[in-house]
Coordinates of C-alpha atoms and ligand atoms in Angstrom, one line a residue:
M1205 CA -15.7 -23.4 4.4
K1206 CA -16.4 -22.1 7.9
M1207 CA -19.9 -21.1 8.9
E1208 CA -21.3 -17.7 8.1
K1209 CA -20.6 -14.9 10.6
Q1210 CA -22.8 -11.8 10.6
Y1211 CA -21.7 -8.1 11.2
D1212 CA -23.4 -4.8 11.0
V1213 CA -20.4 -3.5 9.0
I1214 CA -17.5 -5.2 7.3
V1215 CA -14.6 -3.0 6.1
I1216 CA -12.3 -4.4 3.5
G1217 CA -8.9 -2.8 3.9
A1218 CA -7.2 -1.3 7.0
G1219 CA -5.4 1.7 5.4
P1220 CA -6.2 5.2 6.7
A1221 CA -9.6 5.1 5.0
G1222 CA -10.6 1.6 6.2
Y1223 CA -9.3 1.6 9.7
V1224 CA -10.8 5.0 10.5
A1225 CA -14.1 3.9 9.1
A1226 CA -14.0 0.7 11.2
I1227 CA -13.2 2.6 14.4
R1228 CA -15.9 5.2 13.8
C1229 CA -18.5 2.4 13.0
A1230 CA -17.7 0.6 16.3
Q1231 CA -17.8 3.9 18.2
L1232 CA -21.4 4.4 16.8
G1233 CA -22.4 1.0 18.2
M1234 CA -22.2 -1.2 15.1
K1235 CA -20.7 -4.7 15.2
T1236 CA -17.7 -4.2 13.0
A1237 CA -15.0 -6.3 11.4
C1238 CA -12.1 -5.1 9.3
I1239 CA -10.4 -7.5 6.9
D1240 CA -6.9 -6.7 5.6
N1241 CA -4.3 -8.7 3.6
W1242 CA -1.1 -6.6 4.3
I1243 CA 1.9 -8.8 5.3
N1244 CA 5.0 -6.9 6.4
K1245 CA 8.6 -7.8 5.6
D1246 CA 8.8 -10.0 8.7
G1247 CA 5.9 -12.1 7.3
K1248 CA 3.4 -10.7 9.8
P1249 CA 0.0 -9.1 9.3
A1250 CA 0.3 -5.3 9.7
L1251 CA -2.6 -2.8 9.8
G1252 CA -2.4 0.7 8.3
G1253 CA -2.3 -0.1 4.6
T1254 CA 0.0 1.7 2.2
C1255 CA 0.1 4.9 4.4
L1256 CA 1.6 3.3 7.5
N1257 CA 3.6 0.5 5.9
A1258 CA 4.9 1.8 2.7
G1259 CA 3.8 5.4 2.2
C1260 CA 3.2 8.5 4.4
I1261 CA 5.0 7.3 7.6
P1262 CA 8.2 5.6 6.3
S1263 CA 8.7 8.3 3.7
K1264 CA 8.4 11.1 6.3
A1265 CA 10.7 9.2 8.7
L1266 CA 13.4 9.1 6.0
L1267 CA 12.7 12.7 5.0
E1268 CA 13.2 13.8 8.6
S1269 CA 16.4 11.8 9.0
S1270 CA 17.8 13.0 5.7
E1271 CA 16.9 16.6 6.3
Y1272 CA 18.6 16.5 9.7
Y1273 CA 21.7 15.0 8.1
A1274 CA 21.7 17.6 5.3
D1275 CA 21.3 20.4 7.8
L1276 CA 24.2 19.1 9.9
M1277 CA 26.4 18.8 6.9
D1278 CA 25.7 22.4 5.7
T1279 CA 28.0 24.4 7.9
S1280 CA 27.0 27.6 6.2
V1281 CA 23.5 27.6 7.8
H1282 CA 24.5 28.4 11.4
P1283 CA 27.8 30.4 11.4
G1284 CA 29.7 29.9 14.6
I1285 CA 28.7 26.2 15.0
S1286 CA 31.0 23.6 13.5
L1287 CA 30.6 19.9 13.9
Q1288 CA 33.1 17.1 13.2
G1289 CA 32.7 13.4 12.8
I1290 CA 29.2 13.3 11.5
E1291 CA 28.5 9.8 10.3
L1292 CA 25.7 8.2 8.4
D1293 CA 24.6 4.7 9.3
L1294 CA 21.9 3.8 6.8
K1295 CA 21.2 0.5 8.5
E1296 CA 20.4 2.3 11.8
I1297 CA 18.3 4.9 10.0
Q1298 CA 16.3 2.1 8.3
N1299 CA 15.9 0.2 11.6
D1300 CA 14.6 3.3 13.3
K1301 CA 12.2 4.0 10.5
N1302 CA 10.9 0.4 10.7
K1303 CA 10.5 0.8 14.4
I1304 CA 8.3 3.9 14.0
V1305 CA 6.2 2.0 11.4
S1306 CA 5.7 -1.1 13.6
E1307 CA 4.8 1.0 16.7
L1308 CA 2.2 2.8 14.7
T1309 CA 0.7 -0.3 13.0
G1310 CA 0.6 -2.0 16.4
G1311 CA -1.2 1.1 17.7
I1312 CA -4.0 0.5 15.3
Q1313 CA -4.3 -3.1 16.5
A1314 CA -4.6 -1.7 20.0
L1315 CA -7.3 0.9 18.9
F1316 CA -9.2 -1.9 17.2
R1317 CA -9.2 -3.9 20.4
A1318 CA -10.2 -0.9 22.6
N1319 CA -13.1 -0.1 20.2
G1320 CA -14.2 -3.7 19.8
V1321 CA -13.4 -4.0 16.1
T1322 CA -12.8 -7.6 15.0
S1323 CA -9.5 -7.6 13.0
I1324 CA -9.3 -10.3 10.3
S1325 CA -6.0 -11.0 8.4
G1326 CA -7.2 -12.3 5.1
Q1327 CA -7.9 -11.7 1.4
A1328 CA -11.5 -10.6 0.9
Q1329 CA -13.7 -11.2 -2.1
L1330 CA -17.1 -9.7 -2.4
Q1331 CA -19.9 -12.1 -3.3
A1332 CA -23.6 -11.5 -4.1
D1333 CA -26.0 -10.3 -1.3
R1334 CA -23.3 -8.8 0.9
H1335 CA -21.5 -12.0 1.5
I1336 CA -17.7 -11.9 1.7
I1337 CA -15.4 -14.9 1.3
V1338 CA -12.2 -14.4 3.3
T1339 CA -9.1 -16.5 2.7
S1340 CA -6.9 -16.5 5.8
M1341 CA -3.4 -15.1 5.3
E1342 CA -2.2 -17.6 7.9
N1343 CA -3.5 -20.9 6.7
D1344 CA -5.5 -20.3 3.4
K1345 CA -8.7 -21.4 5.1
K1346 CA -11.8 -19.8 3.6
S1347 CA -14.7 -18.4 5.7
D1348 CA -18.0 -16.8 4.7
L1349 CA -19.0 -13.6 6.3
L1350 CA -22.2 -11.6 5.9
A1351 CA -22.7 -7.9 6.6
S1352 CA -25.6 -5.4 6.5
N1353 CA -23.2 -2.9 5.2
I1354 CA -19.8 -3.2 3.5
I1355 CA -17.2 -0.5 3.1
I1356 CA -14.5 -1.2 0.4
A1357 CA -11.2 0.6 1.2
T1358 CA -8.8 -1.5 -0.8
G1359 CA -6.5 1.4 -1.7
S1360 CA -4.1 1.6 -4.6
R1361 CA -0.9 0.2 -5.9
P1362 CA 1.9 1.7 -8.1
I1363 CA 1.4 2.0 -11.9
D1364 CA 3.9 0.1 -13.9
I1365 CA 5.1 1.1 -17.4
A1366 CA 6.2 -1.2 -20.2
A1367 CA 9.3 0.9 -20.8
A1368 CA 10.7 0.2 -17.3
K1369 CA 9.8 -3.3 -16.0
M1370 CA 10.3 -3.5 -12.3
D1371 CA 12.3 -6.3 -10.7
Q1372 CA 12.2 -4.6 -7.3
H1373 CA 16.0 -4.7 -7.2
R1374 CA 17.4 -2.4 -9.8
I1375 CA 14.1 -1.0 -11.2
V1376 CA 11.8 -0.4 -8.2
D1377 CA 8.6 1.1 -7.0
S1378 CA 8.3 3.6 -4.0
Q1379 CA 8.0 0.8 -1.5
A1380 CA 11.4 -0.7 -2.4
A1381 CA 12.9 2.8 -2.7
L1382 CA 12.0 3.3 1.0
Q1383 CA 14.0 0.1 1.9
F1384 CA 17.3 0.6 0.1
D1385 CA 20.1 -0.9 2.2
E1386 CA 22.8 1.1 0.6
I1387 CA 22.8 4.6 -0.8
P1388 CA 22.7 4.4 -4.7
G1389 CA 25.5 6.3 -6.3
R1390 CA 23.3 7.4 -9.2
L1391 CA 19.6 7.2 -8.8
G1392 CA 17.1 7.7 -11.6
I1393 CA 13.5 8.5 -11.0
I1394 CA 10.7 8.4 -13.6
G1395 CA 8.0 10.9 -12.6
A1396 CA 8.4 14.3 -10.9
G1397 CA 5.2 13.9 -8.9
V1398 CA 4.9 13.9 -5.1
I1399 CA 6.7 10.5 -4.7
G1400 CA 9.5 11.4 -7.2
L1401 CA 10.2 14.6 -5.4
E1402 CA 10.0 13.2 -1.9
M1403 CA 12.1 10.1 -2.7
G1404 CA 14.5 12.1 -4.8
S1405 CA 15.0 14.5 -1.8
V1406 CA 15.7 11.7 0.6
W1407 CA 18.4 10.0 -1.5
Q1408 CA 19.9 13.2 -2.8
R1409 CA 20.4 14.4 0.8
F1410 CA 22.0 11.1 1.8
G1411 CA 24.5 11.5 -1.1
S1412 CA 23.0 10.0 -4.3
Q1413 CA 23.2 11.9 -7.6
V1414 CA 19.5 12.0 -8.4
T1415 CA 18.1 12.5 -11.9
I1416 CA 14.3 12.8 -12.3
L1417 CA 12.7 12.4 -15.7
E1418 CA 9.3 13.9 -16.0
A1419 CA 7.2 13.3 -19.2
Q1420 CA 5.2 16.6 -18.9
E1421 CA 6.7 19.9 -19.9
C1422 CA 4.9 21.6 -17.0
F1423 CA 6.4 21.0 -13.5
L1424 CA 3.9 20.3 -10.7
P1425 CA 0.9 21.4 -12.8
A1426 CA -1.5 21.1 -9.8
A1427 CA 0.3 23.6 -7.8
D1428 CA 0.2 27.4 -8.0
K1429 CA 2.5 28.5 -11.0
E1430 CA 4.6 30.8 -8.9
V1431 CA 5.1 28.2 -6.2
A1432 CA 6.0 25.5 -8.7
A1433 CA 8.6 27.7 -10.4
L1434 CA 10.1 28.6 -7.1
A1435 CA 10.2 25.0 -6.0
L1436 CA 11.8 23.8 -9.3
A1437 CA 14.6 26.5 -8.9
E1438 CA 15.1 25.5 -5.3
Y1439 CA 15.3 21.7 -5.9
R1440 CA 17.8 22.3 -8.7
R1441 CA 19.9 24.5 -6.4
Q1442 CA 19.9 21.7 -3.9
G1443 CA 21.4 19.4 -6.6
L1444 CA 18.3 17.5 -7.9
I1445 CA 18.6 17.1 -11.7
I1446 CA 15.1 17.5 -13.1
H1447 CA 14.3 17.1 -16.8
T1448 CA 10.8 18.0 -17.8
G1449 CA 9.4 16.9 -21.1
A1450 CA 11.5 13.8 -20.8
C1451 CA 9.8 10.7 -22.1
V1452 CA 11.3 7.3 -21.2
T1453 CA 11.3 5.0 -24.2
K1454 CA 13.3 2.0 -23.1
T1455 CA 15.3 0.7 -20.2
H1456 CA 18.0 -2.0 -20.0
N1457 CA 18.5 -3.6 -16.7
H1458 CA 22.0 -5.0 -17.2
G1459 CA 22.5 -6.4 -13.7
T1460 CA 25.0 -3.9 -12.3
G1461 CA 22.8 -0.9 -13.3
V1462 CA 20.2 0.4 -15.6
T1463 CA 20.5 2.2 -18.9
V1464 CA 17.6 4.6 -19.4
N1465 CA 16.7 5.8 -22.9
Y1466 CA 14.5 8.9 -23.1
N1467 CA 13.5 11.6 -25.6
D1468 CA 13.8 15.2 -24.7
S1469 CA 13.0 18.0 -27.1
G1470 CA 13.2 15.7 -30.1
K1471 CA 16.6 14.4 -29.0
S1472 CA 17.3 10.7 -28.0
L1473 CA 19.3 10.7 -24.8
Q1474 CA 20.7 8.1 -22.4
L1475 CA 21.1 8.0 -18.7
E1476 CA 23.1 5.4 -16.7
V1477 CA 22.0 4.8 -13.1
D1478 CA 22.6 2.2 -10.4
K1479 CA 18.9 2.1 -9.4
L1480 CA 15.7 3.4 -11.1
V1481 CA 12.5 4.3 -9.2
V1482 CA 9.3 4.2 -11.2
A1483 CA 6.9 6.8 -9.7
V1484 CA 4.4 7.6 -12.4
G1485 CA 1.2 7.5 -10.2
R1486 CA -0.9 4.9 -8.5
R1487 CA -4.0 2.9 -9.7
P1488 CA -6.9 1.7 -7.6
H1489 CA -6.7 -1.7 -6.2
T1490 CA -9.8 -3.5 -7.5
E1491 CA -8.4 -6.6 -9.3
G1492 CA -10.0 -9.8 -8.0
L1493 CA -12.1 -7.9 -5.5
A1494 CA -15.5 -9.0 -6.9
P1495 CA -16.4 -11.6 -9.6
A1496 CA -18.2 -10.0 -12.6
E1497 CA -21.5 -11.6 -11.7
V1498 CA -21.6 -9.5 -8.4
G1499 CA -22.1 -6.5 -10.7
L1500 CA -20.0 -3.9 -8.8
L1501 CA -19.6 -0.9 -11.1
I1502 CA -15.9 -0.1 -11.8
D1503 CA -14.8 2.5 -14.3
E1504 CA -12.2 2.2 -17.0
G1505 CA -9.4 3.4 -14.7
G1506 CA -10.4 0.7 -12.1
F1507 CA -12.1 3.1 -9.7
I1508 CA -15.3 2.1 -8.0
H1509 CA -18.2 4.2 -9.0
V1510 CA -19.9 5.9 -6.0
N1511 CA -22.7 8.4 -5.4
E1512 CA -22.8 11.5 -3.2
H1513 CA -23.1 9.2 -0.1
L1514 CA -20.0 7.2 -1.3
M1515 CA -22.4 4.2 -2.0
S1516 CA -21.5 2.0 -5.0
N1517 CA -24.2 0.9 -7.5
L1518 CA -24.9 -2.0 -5.0
P1519 CA -27.1 -1.1 -2.1
N1520 CA -25.3 -0.7 1.3
I1521 CA -21.9 -1.3 -0.3
Y1522 CA -19.7 1.8 0.0
A1523 CA -16.2 2.6 -1.2
I1524 CA -13.7 5.2 0.2
G1525 CA -10.1 6.3 -0.1
D1526 CA -7.8 5.7 -3.0
V1527 CA -10.1 3.1 -4.6
I1528 CA -12.6 5.9 -5.6
P1529 CA -11.9 8.9 -7.8
G1530 CA -10.3 12.0 -6.2
P1531 CA -7.0 12.9 -4.7
M1532 CA -5.1 9.8 -3.4
L1533 CA -4.4 11.2 0.1
A1534 CA -4.6 9.6 3.5
H1535 CA -6.6 12.4 5.1
K1536 CA -9.1 12.4 2.3
G1537 CA -9.7 8.7 2.8
S1538 CA -10.0 9.0 6.6
A1539 CA -12.6 11.8 6.2
E1540 CA -14.5 9.6 3.8
G1541 CA -14.3 6.7 6.4
V1542 CA -15.9 8.9 9.1
A1543 CA -18.5 10.3 6.6
V1544 CA -19.6 6.8 5.6
A1545 CA -19.7 5.4 9.1
E1546 CA -21.9 8.4 10.2
H1547 CA -24.1 8.0 7.1
I1548 CA -24.7 4.3 7.9
A1549 CA -25.6 5.4 11.5
G1550 CA -28.2 7.8 10.1
Q1551 CA -26.1 11.0 10.8
K1552 CA -25.3 13.8 8.4
N1553 CA -21.7 14.3 7.3
Q1554 CA -20.8 16.3 4.2
I1555 CA -17.2 16.3 3.0
N1556 CA -15.9 19.6 1.7
Y1557 CA -13.6 18.4 -1.0
N1558 CA -12.6 21.9 -1.9
S1559 CA -10.5 22.5 1.2
I1560 CA -8.6 19.2 1.3
P1561 CA -4.9 20.2 1.8
S1562 CA -2.2 19.0 -0.6
I1563 CA 1.3 18.8 0.8
I1564 CA 4.7 17.9 -0.6
Y1565 CA 7.2 17.2 2.2
T1566 CA 10.3 18.4 0.5
E1567 CA 12.6 21.2 1.6
P1568 CA 11.1 23.7 1.4
E1569 CA 7.7 22.2 2.0
I1570 CA 4.8 23.0 -0.4
A1571 CA 1.2 23.1 0.8
W1572 CA -2.0 24.4 -0.6
T1573 CA -5.8 24.3 -0.3
G1574 CA -8.6 25.6 -2.5
Q1575 CA -8.1 27.0 -5.9
T1576 CA -5.0 28.3 -7.8
E1577 CA -4.9 31.6 -9.7
E1578 CA -5.0 29.6 -12.9
Q1579 CA -8.2 27.8 -11.9
L1580 CA -9.9 31.1 -10.8
K1581 CA -8.9 32.7 -14.1
Q1582 CA -10.3 29.8 -16.1
A1583 CA -13.5 29.9 -14.1
G1584 CA -13.8 33.7 -14.7
I1585 CA -13.9 34.4 -11.0
K1586 CA -12.6 37.9 -10.1
Y1587 CA -10.1 37.7 -7.2
R1588 CA -7.6 39.7 -5.2
S1589 CA -4.2 38.2 -4.3
G1590 CA -2.0 38.9 -1.3
S1591 CA 1.5 37.5 -0.9
F1592 CA 4.1 37.6 1.8
P1593 CA 7.7 36.3 1.4
F1594 CA 9.4 34.5 4.2
T1595 CA 12.5 36.7 3.7
A1596 CA 10.4 39.4 5.5
S1597 CA 9.5 37.1 8.4
G1598 CA 11.6 37.6 11.6
R1599 CA 11.0 34.0 12.6
A1600 CA 12.0 32.6 9.2
R1601 CA 15.2 34.7 9.4
A1602 CA 16.0 33.4 12.9
M1603 CA 15.5 29.9 11.6
R1604 CA 17.7 30.6 8.5
K1605 CA 14.8 29.3 6.4
T1606 CA 13.8 32.3 4.3
T1607 CA 12.9 30.6 1.0
G1608 CA 9.3 30.8 0.0
L1609 CA 6.1 32.7 0.4
V1610 CA 2.5 32.6 1.4
K1611 CA -0.2 33.6 -1.2
I1612 CA -3.8 34.1 -0.3
L1613 CA -6.5 34.4 -3.0
A1614 CA -9.9 36.0 -2.1
T1615 CA -12.9 37.0 -4.1
E1616 CA -13.1 40.5 -5.3
I1617 CA -16.9 40.5 -4.5
N1618 CA -16.9 39.6 -0.8
D1619 CA -13.3 38.9 0.2
E1620 CA -14.0 35.2 0.9
I1621 CA -10.8 33.1 0.8
L1622 CA -10.7 30.8 -2.2
G1623 CA -7.2 29.4 -2.1
V1624 CA -4.0 29.5 0.0
H1625 CA -0.6 28.5 -1.3
I1626 CA 2.5 28.1 0.8
I1627 CA 6.0 27.2 0.0
G1628 CA 8.5 27.4 2.9
A1629 CA 9.5 25.8 6.2
H1630 CA 6.6 24.0 8.0
A1631 CA 4.2 24.8 5.2
S1632 CA 2.6 21.4 6.1
E1633 CA 1.6 22.7 9.5
L1634 CA 0.8 26.3 8.5
I1635 CA -1.8 25.1 5.9
A1636 CA -4.1 23.9 8.7
E1637 CA -5.0 27.5 9.6
A1638 CA -5.9 28.1 6.0
V1639 CA -8.1 25.0 5.8
L1640 CA -9.9 26.0 9.0
A1641 CA -10.4 29.5 7.6
M1642 CA -11.9 28.1 4.4
E1643 CA -14.1 25.6 6.3
Y1644 CA -15.6 28.6 8.1
R1645 CA -15.8 30.5 4.8
A1646 CA -13.6 33.2 6.4
T1647 CA -12.6 36.4 4.5
A1648 CA -9.1 37.6 4.1
A1649 CA -10.1 40.4 6.6
D1650 CA -11.1 37.7 9.1
L1651 CA -7.6 36.3 9.0
A1652 CA -6.1 39.8 9.0
L1653 CA -8.1 40.6 12.2
T1654 CA -6.8 37.4 13.9
I1655 CA -3.9 38.1 16.2
H1656 CA -0.9 35.8 15.5
G1657 CA 1.9 35.2 17.9
H1658 CA 5.2 36.9 17.3
P1659 CA 7.7 35.8 16.0
T1660 CA 6.1 32.9 14.2
L1661 CA 5.9 31.6 10.7
S1662 CA 2.2 32.0 10.9
E1663 CA 2.6 35.7 10.8
A1664 CA 3.3 35.3 7.1
L1665 CA -0.3 34.1 6.7
H1666 CA -1.5 37.1 8.6
E1667 CA 0.5 39.5 6.5
A1668 CA -0.6 37.8 3.2
A1669 CA -4.2 38.2 4.4
L1670 CA -3.5 41.9 5.1
A1671 CA -1.8 42.2 1.7
V1672 CA -5.0 41.0 -0.1
N1673 CA -6.5 44.4 0.8
G1674 CA -3.2 46.4 0.5
E1675 CA -2.7 46.6 4.2
A1676 CA 0.4 44.5 4.9
I1677 CA 2.7 46.1 7.5
H1678 CA 6.0 44.4 7.0
I1679 CA 6.2 44.6 3.2
V1680 CA 5.5 47.4 0.8
N1681 CA 1.9 46.9 -0.6
R1682 CA 1.4 46.7 -4.3
K1683 CA -0.5 49.8 -5.6
A1684 CA -4.0 48.7 -6.8
Ligands
FAD1086 P1 -4.4 1.8 1.5 O1 -3.6 2.6 2.5 O2 -3.7 1.5 0.2 O3 -4.9 0.6 2.2 C1 -5.6 -0.4 1.6 C2 -5.5 -1.7 2.3 O4 -6.4 -2.7 1.8 C3 -4.1 -2.3 2.2 O5 -3.6 -2.8 3.4 C4 -4.3 -3.5 1.2 O6 -3.3 -4.5 1.3 C5 -5.7 -3.9 1.6 N1 -6.4 -4.7 0.6 C6 -6.5 -4.5 -0.7 N2 -7.3 -5.4 -1.3 C7 -7.7 -6.2 -0.3 C8 -8.5 -7.4 -0.3 N3 -9.1 -7.8 -1.4 N4 -8.7 -8.0 0.9 C9 -8.1 -7.5 2.0 N5 -7.4 -6.4 2.1 C10 -7.1 -5.8 0.9 N6 -0.8 10.5 1.5 C11 -0.8 11.5 2.3 O7 -1.9 12.0 2.6 N7 0.3 12.1 2.9 C12 1.5 11.6 2.6 O8 2.5 12.1 3.1 C13 1.6 10.5 1.7 N8 2.8 9.9 1.4 C14 2.9 8.8 0.6 C15 4.1 8.3 0.3 C16 4.2 7.2 -0.5 C17 5.6 6.6 -0.8 C18 3.0 6.6 -1.0 C19 3.1 5.4 -1.9 C20 1.8 7.1 -0.7 C21 1.7 8.3 0.1 N9 0.5 8.8 0.4 C22 0.4 9.9 1.2 C23 -0.8 8.3 -0.2 C24 -1.5 7.5 0.9 O9 -0.6 6.4 1.3 C25 -2.8 6.9 0.4 O10 -3.6 7.9 -0.1 C26 -3.5 6.1 1.4 O11 -2.8 5.1 2.0 C27 -4.8 5.6 0.9 O12 -5.5 5.0 1.9 P2 -6.5 3.8 1.7 O13 -7.0 3.4 3.0 O14 -7.5 4.2 0.7 O15 -5.7 2.6 1.0
NAD1087 P1 1.8 11.7 -9.2 O1 0.6 11.6 -10.0 O2 1.9 12.7 -8.1 O3 3.1 12.0 -10.2 C1 3.4 11.1 -11.2 C2 4.2 11.9 -12.2 O4 4.7 11.0 -13.2 C3 3.4 13.0 -13.0 O5 4.1 14.2 -12.9 C4 3.4 12.4 -14.4 O6 3.4 13.4 -15.4 C5 4.6 11.6 -14.4 N1 4.6 10.5 -15.4 C6 3.6 9.7 -15.7 N2 4.0 8.8 -16.7 C7 5.3 9.1 -16.9 C8 6.3 8.5 -17.8 N3 6.0 7.5 -18.6 N4 7.5 9.1 -17.9 C9 7.8 10.1 -17.1 N5 6.9 10.7 -16.2 C10 5.7 10.2 -16.2 O7 2.1 10.2 -8.7 P2 3.1 9.7 -7.6 O8 4.2 10.6 -7.4 O9 3.5 8.3 -8.1 O10 2.2 9.5 -6.3 C11 1.1 8.7 -6.3 C12 0.0 9.2 -5.4 O11 0.5 9.1 -4.0 C13 -0.3 10.6 -5.6 O12 -1.6 10.7 -6.0 C14 -0.1 11.3 -4.3 O13 -1.3 12.0 -4.0 C15 0.1 10.2 -3.3 N6 1.2 10.7 -2.5 C16 1.0 11.7 -1.7 C17 2.1 12.2 -0.9 C18 1.8 13.4 -0.1 O14 0.7 13.7 0.2 N7 2.9 14.1 0.4 C19 3.3 11.7 -1.0 C20 3.5 10.6 -1.9 C21 2.4 10.1 -2.6

């Protein structure tokens, strides 16, 4: 084994939680190394973790390509414009997506160099007294590193289920579903969560017949009820077949396709598909991370236990991102990375988990922050609600994207905004204004007093804020 090397901070994992933590630590003057074991399809180390290599970025690249294609194919959207000879070359689309991924992962390598972060391609295992054994991804050689502080950011991996054993050819996870080299004629998806809906949208727009089987009766239970109902109707109108309350009992991978057996409302049903995607959630990546004698506290679900400073039960060993409880979102992990780096440097940084945005990048997009009406009712909080439909927005009409609405929830007592729910075009961008408003504990009246450019989609937020107090201009206000 190579001789021991010492660092102020070692980060394990270079996903959006880990690489951001490493850069911030280095910016704050700490000697920092980041160890990561990701090997891309060309057999090369690649930084960025799940998000850049097999998650946020490749999925959004395919969502954009498929949306563009679907828009071009729908001649009813822009009367007066007709196009002929539109062709789809999946190989080119995949190459382009891979290029975007490799440019971004290479960008992190460049940021590491510029900030002085030592990048190590290897499998890390935590040892006692803040030692880490790293096995090189290149030549299997082991080295012993020592750090004053360790940040674990090992992320998550897909959950597998006994009823649908994955072979990554016919029955696949989301990573393989992003790499199909031909468009499946019939695509089945288990799970109508974020991945199921985003992947389903991609392949449905490219021409697959997509059937999504969701075990729960309730569709998108984390979203606002009205938003979820609107989304379900819209996805079905687009052609996605979505069965809720559908529990997969057995699958048979017969080489040329997959037979899926499922129960729906007491009936045993069967579905025949060419490919099946299992998208039933992700679990934290902690297997083999630390031998039992190290004593790292990991809960039943595999999540690392942390305190309010994101420190584990072991002194100066922190954990961030998907590997700890909370929403499995890239921006949540990155915020935690910065917070831990600044905590180690003796600075204060408090994360406001209440205003983390959730976004689903379907058409229409869905985005929300803060609480839903259901949560407020359950907590017994009195609130006022203001909504504005995109059908009443001049910009949405000009864009021919009128599906959806903005809903703002504010306390009855002092008008503070407690939740904002958007379904519609560019909801992913519009939500940033709501997050900022909530960070500053703005009231609906504050948003209503803010001048918004015309004609923009953001005027829908302005009008919804006005509607909270019955003062919307471009819709008829509900009588109190
Ligand atoms: P990861 O990104 O998983 O990175 C962890 C890294 O640590 C990996 O490189 C892993 O190989 C490495 N590692 C693990 N163990 C070790 C070890 N022992 N030694 C060395 N290295 C190790 N989130 C969003 O916010 N927006 C989106 O649009 C979005 N889209 C997604 C789409 C898909 C298809 C998927 C699957 C996920 C998506 N997510 C999205 C979720 C997002 O990817 C994760 O929340 C995010 O990547 C978590 O970041 P992380 O740094 O905690 O972990
Ligand atoms: P998810 O938790 O969003 O959805 C999983 C769905 O599968 C749930 O609706 C669940 O009820 C259902 N399910 C579970 N077991 C089932 C079974 N046996 N049969 C049928 N349905 C079953 O998980 P996901 O979609 O796999 O995504 C994983 C994580 O990745 C999420 O936490 C999400 O935050 C993150 N992600 C985020 C984005 C984004 O931010 N846009 C995109 C993709 C993924």
